CSV table of C-alpha atoms in Angstrom, one decimal:
chain,number,residue,atom,x,y,z
A,1,UNK,CA,14.3,64.9,12.2
A,2,UNK,CA,12.7,61.7,13.6
A,3,UNK,CA,13.9,58.2,12.7
A,4,UNK,CA,13.6,57.4,9.1
A,5,UNK,CA,11.2,54.4,8.6
A,6,UNK,CA,11.4,54.1,4.8
A,7,UNK,CA,14.2,53.2,2.5
A,8,UNK,CA,15.1,56.6,1.1
A,9,UNK,CA,16.8,55.3,-2.0
A,10,UNK,CA,13.9,53.1,-2.9
A,11,UNK,CA,11.4,55.9,-2.5
A,12,UNK,CA,13.5,58.2,-4.6
A,13,UNK,CA,14.0,55.6,-7.3
A,14,UNK,CA,10.2,54.9,-7.4
A,15,UNK,CA,9.4,58.6,-7.8
A,16,UNK,CA,12.1,59.2,-10.3
A,17,UNK,CA,11.1,56.2,-12.5
A,18,UNK,CA,7.4,56.7,-12.2
A,19,UNK,CA,7.2,60.4,-12.8
A,20,UNK,CA,10.7,61.7,-13.6
A,21,UNK,CA,10.6,63.8,-10.4
A,22,UNK,CA,13.0,64.5,-7.6
A,23,UNK,CA,12.2,63.8,-3.9
A,24,UNK,CA,12.6,66.4,-1.2
A,25,UNK,CA,13.9,65.5,2.3
A,26,UNK,CA,10.5,66.5,3.7
A,27,UNK,CA,8.8,63.8,1.6
A,28,UNK,CA,10.9,61.1,3.3
A,29,UNK,CA,10.0,62.7,6.7
A,30,UNK,CA,6.3,62.7,6.0
A,31,UNK,CA,6.3,59.2,4.7
A,32,UNK,CA,8.1,58.0,7.8
A,33,UNK,CA,5.5,59.8,9.9
A,34,UNK,CA,2.8,58.0,8.0
A,35,UNK,CA,4.4,54.6,8.5
A,36,UNK,CA,4.8,55.3,12.2
A,37,UNK,CA,1.1,56.3,12.5
A,38,UNK,CA,0.0,53.2,10.6
A,39,UNK,CA,2.1,51.0,12.9
A,40,UNK,CA,0.7,52.6,16.0
A,41,UNK,CA,-2.8,52.1,14.8
A,42,UNK,CA,-2.0,48.5,14.1
A,43,UNK,CA,-0.5,48.1,17.5
A,44,UNK,CA,-3.7,49.5,19.1
A,45,UNK,CA,-5.8,47.2,17.1
A,46,UNK,CA,-3.8,44.1,18.0
A,47,UNK,CA,-3.8,45.1,21.7
A,48,UNK,CA,-7.6,45.7,21.7
A,49,UNK,CA,-8.0,42.1,20.3
A,50,UNK,CA,-5.8,40.8,23.1
A,51,UNK,CA,-2.9,39.9,20.8
A,52,UNK,CA,0.8,40.6,21.0
A,53,UNK,CA,1.2,40.3,17.2
A,54,UNK,CA,0.4,43.0,14.8
A,55,UNK,CA,-1.2,41.5,11.7
A,56,UNK,CA,-1.8,42.8,8.2
A,57,UNK,CA,-5.5,43.2,9.1
A,58,UNK,CA,-4.6,45.6,11.9
A,59,UNK,CA,-3.1,48.1,9.4
A,60,UNK,CA,-5.8,50.5,8.1
A,61,UNK,CA,-5.0,51.1,4.5
A,62,UNK,CA,-8.5,51.3,3.1
A,63,UNK,CA,-8.1,55.1,2.6
A,64,UNK,CA,-4.9,54.7,0.5
């Protein structure tokens, strides 16, 4: 398993409270992969603009 990039207890709590469901370990893994992908896209965007700071506008969340 790769590094976990989300707070597992917070994700589980949200899912439990919002829909009375449990959360599998695979869910945490896929969410971490999604966060990593978004961060990498943000990094690419910042670099292409000549910046060393990733800003909110660099994170593509329009499809979420």
